[in-house]
């Protein structure tokens, strides 16, 4: 038995709780109520809510793109706009026809699967792709009938709060439960830690730096955390070099390299290196001399540590800061170096349009070099290869320790599924290589479990036709959720009750099954209750 | 099942707190409680089968000295709105004790001023100044004194079976049971009118000699009969017409319990005076407050020493209240109250559908709830079975047909489910108990008159409050025309 001042239902260390934590816990508690209600919603209502939230997001795509650049100081507004669209209405299109709500029946296997949402999703979003990730995680949560609390990176907190707010308002206006989308206005590390470890959090979805992701895994709660990228891209002599150059420069300059899937080190087979470099320059890359390279290295990694003020700056700005003269319109700085080893800073992740360049004698050594890049960081994340030789492509894919390889396409939008048929995502699962629980691009199904009703496998034991009953598992809300607490003797309270009765009565008629019998019983009770009230009234 | 004598075996394990206070067992406490504290109350509860001596308390849980856990839906009328020992309030008060004490009530103070400002900003429009008391009763007295000062009239109109506390003036506004006992009834100055009866109210005000009407927004101790739609609004209009002030007693209906911070705002009423207490300081430090309109606040300028109270506005209480008010005012809290109100309301209606002849009414406004049973002592039956089943809810002292059911505003979804499950069982068992004692329900239609009290008094409650409340007429939720009677057995309680 515990006793004493510091014990309590809301946690220990009562006297030392950092500011903002109590309010944060209240958000989780409210989210839990919302999640419980949401988990009973039907597919059609969920669709309506999703469309409304996505449309609201798309309507603000441009405004929030510009505000994100203003607030964080990095990235390219136009590219952010594209990502915001891709992560709002684009996401909806990508998952059109998917349904994470309805009950599925497999008569062959004699198994029925009932989707069961996680509940309360704590969504950590980064400064690099702030609005797109907020949109993405909110829509994933809504698709799967989860409540979500968005905890944005402090650098982008204002625009992220507004992004969450407009989606929340649109969702609730379309019938979503109150509080199913919330956000933290004043994010801080102590607050984050408290929310991540709170027992009301059902799953942490962490996109951000290594520290935050490891903290998510340490929280004691289920977590989907994704590690950092450091993307090697291999170009062999069989590649369409002009196309490869164009794609690499486009990808590397997209949003000034803030997508974690952006190319970090270009590994090129010696035989085609000069041709590729010429093509790269034609596409907008500037090849740094050794002296220029050293100055850029010093700019990016003063004292060997990455200077985050370089994140998402454009190539011309960076060159200017490093005292390197480049032609106007330069989109990428190519930084040649010899050996991919940990003491070479340019071999690390660079969230800005500086691309390492390493020449290798053979494809074999190119693959080894790519493996070396990933030994430094980025394990489990992404890589790219430009080649027309299936053997090279397969050898590369089988050897590099990543879980997605963009083939003959830019890595930024390839790995994130916007230019490939991978799941479109703002959250890249780095799997076992990258110490993560998910090895795929984060998608809605990662936020939902299933209750499986499994019949006796013996062919002699029958399974009834349950398909018809599946519709009664979930129901649309009959009014705002929760209902406003009108005093029970008012006309408004009676209206709420009547709507509930009508809603239940309007549910589709099903053959008698356990579920539909339950429903009917409920309707009966509601009608009895309603009649009683009328009689008494 | 608990031992109705409350006796616990000698040599039982007691908590550190009990040990510190020198008690060897629960029986020891009960014996000394009768000897040194209040024999009437102590015996009353022992006789009712609620042999509770609260030991540990945490969140919405109370623990009897025996270690048994109870979900608290009495909350002392909302005092524990935020749960027992709410960690945020505990932290605020603990930290404040490093700096503050009660303070010197004569001087301006940071804590008192900060709370006053927070209260004014939270309040319905027109309330501009705050006066503090150390408890609800004192605050009510301040309100009544203020009304008399402002209007230069003496009469205060209240509702029959209203409850505004037991201090000098407040007690006169309430049931005679409590005022006559101390010769504090003053019917000429304190007329009582039936609830929901506008004609009676107008009759009382017509002489223009009334200083104020004092109204609980929902009369708590009377079992939360709900004001008829439009009733309070009409009373306010009558007050304006006959130049009386409207005093809103929000002691039990304030602080988000109705799903809005102040229950009176749901009626769109801007009262002249608003009184808050109980939950305002999270149950951690006593304090109460009176909010005055500019018109009423004149005496604070005229003679700022007009009301003196050493502990009124104690600074530690102000700190507790600032925190409690902040928690109550969060949008998250409001949303949760709406969810809780919805969930518990639905759950109760389901239970009602199972026992429609017994559980005959639900009065609900947010998490302010009164459950009506078809028996003059119905709530006593249910209270006992709830207690046995791990829930503490109290009957309505002034209408024991009705159980006060007051869930906390931070209750979790799981706790609500558990509470409802326990409640369903208890209500069913209480119905069986009543039937065993001769209650004959069974007609699905609501009775319109209560059964005579004599017919069925549960043994454990007999001699306690087999009052003659059977003599009032009930139409439906809240619309009841009480017939005032003396309560013959009340002396058994209080003597
Ligand atoms: C509505 C109401 N007003 C006033 C009071 C008096 O408060 P206190 O007991 O703090 O004096 C009470 C106490 O139960 C109450 O319920």
mmCIF file of C-alpha atoms in Angstrom, chain A residues 33 86 119 151-152 176 213 287 296 361 364 397 424 431 438 442:
data_model
loop_
_atom_site.group_PDB
_atom_site.id
_atom_site.type_symbol
_atom_site.label_atom_id
_atom_site.label_comp_id
_atom_site.label_asym_id
_atom_site.label_seq_id
_atom_site.Cartn_x
_atom_site.Cartn_y
_atom_site.Cartn_z
ATOM 1 C CA UNK A 33 -12.689 9.997 -24.441
ATOM 2 C CA UNK A 86 0.401 15.439 -51.250
ATOM 3 C CA UNK A 119 -6.724 4.842 -29.317
ATOM 4 C CA UNK A 151 3.455 17.621 -30.487
ATOM 5 C CA UNK A 152 5.302 19.760 -33.013
ATOM 6 C CA UNK A 176 -15.787 13.773 -35.535
ATOM 7 C CA UNK A 213 13.131 8.714 -31.330
ATOM 8 C CA UNK A 287 31.361 21.037 -58.600
ATOM 9 C CA UNK A 296 31.846 24.275 -47.372
ATOM 10 C CA UNK A 361 36.476 1.773 -59.602
ATOM 11 C CA UNK A 364 31.318 -3.907 -56.212
ATOM 12 C CA UNK A 397 19.432 -3.821 -52.832
ATOM 13 C CA UNK A 424 3.148 7.935 -49.532
ATOM 14 C CA UNK A 431 13.050 -1.424 -39.151
ATOM 15 C CA UNK A 438 8.312 -0.625 -38.337
ATOM 16 C CA UNK A 442 4.250 4.536 -42.096
#
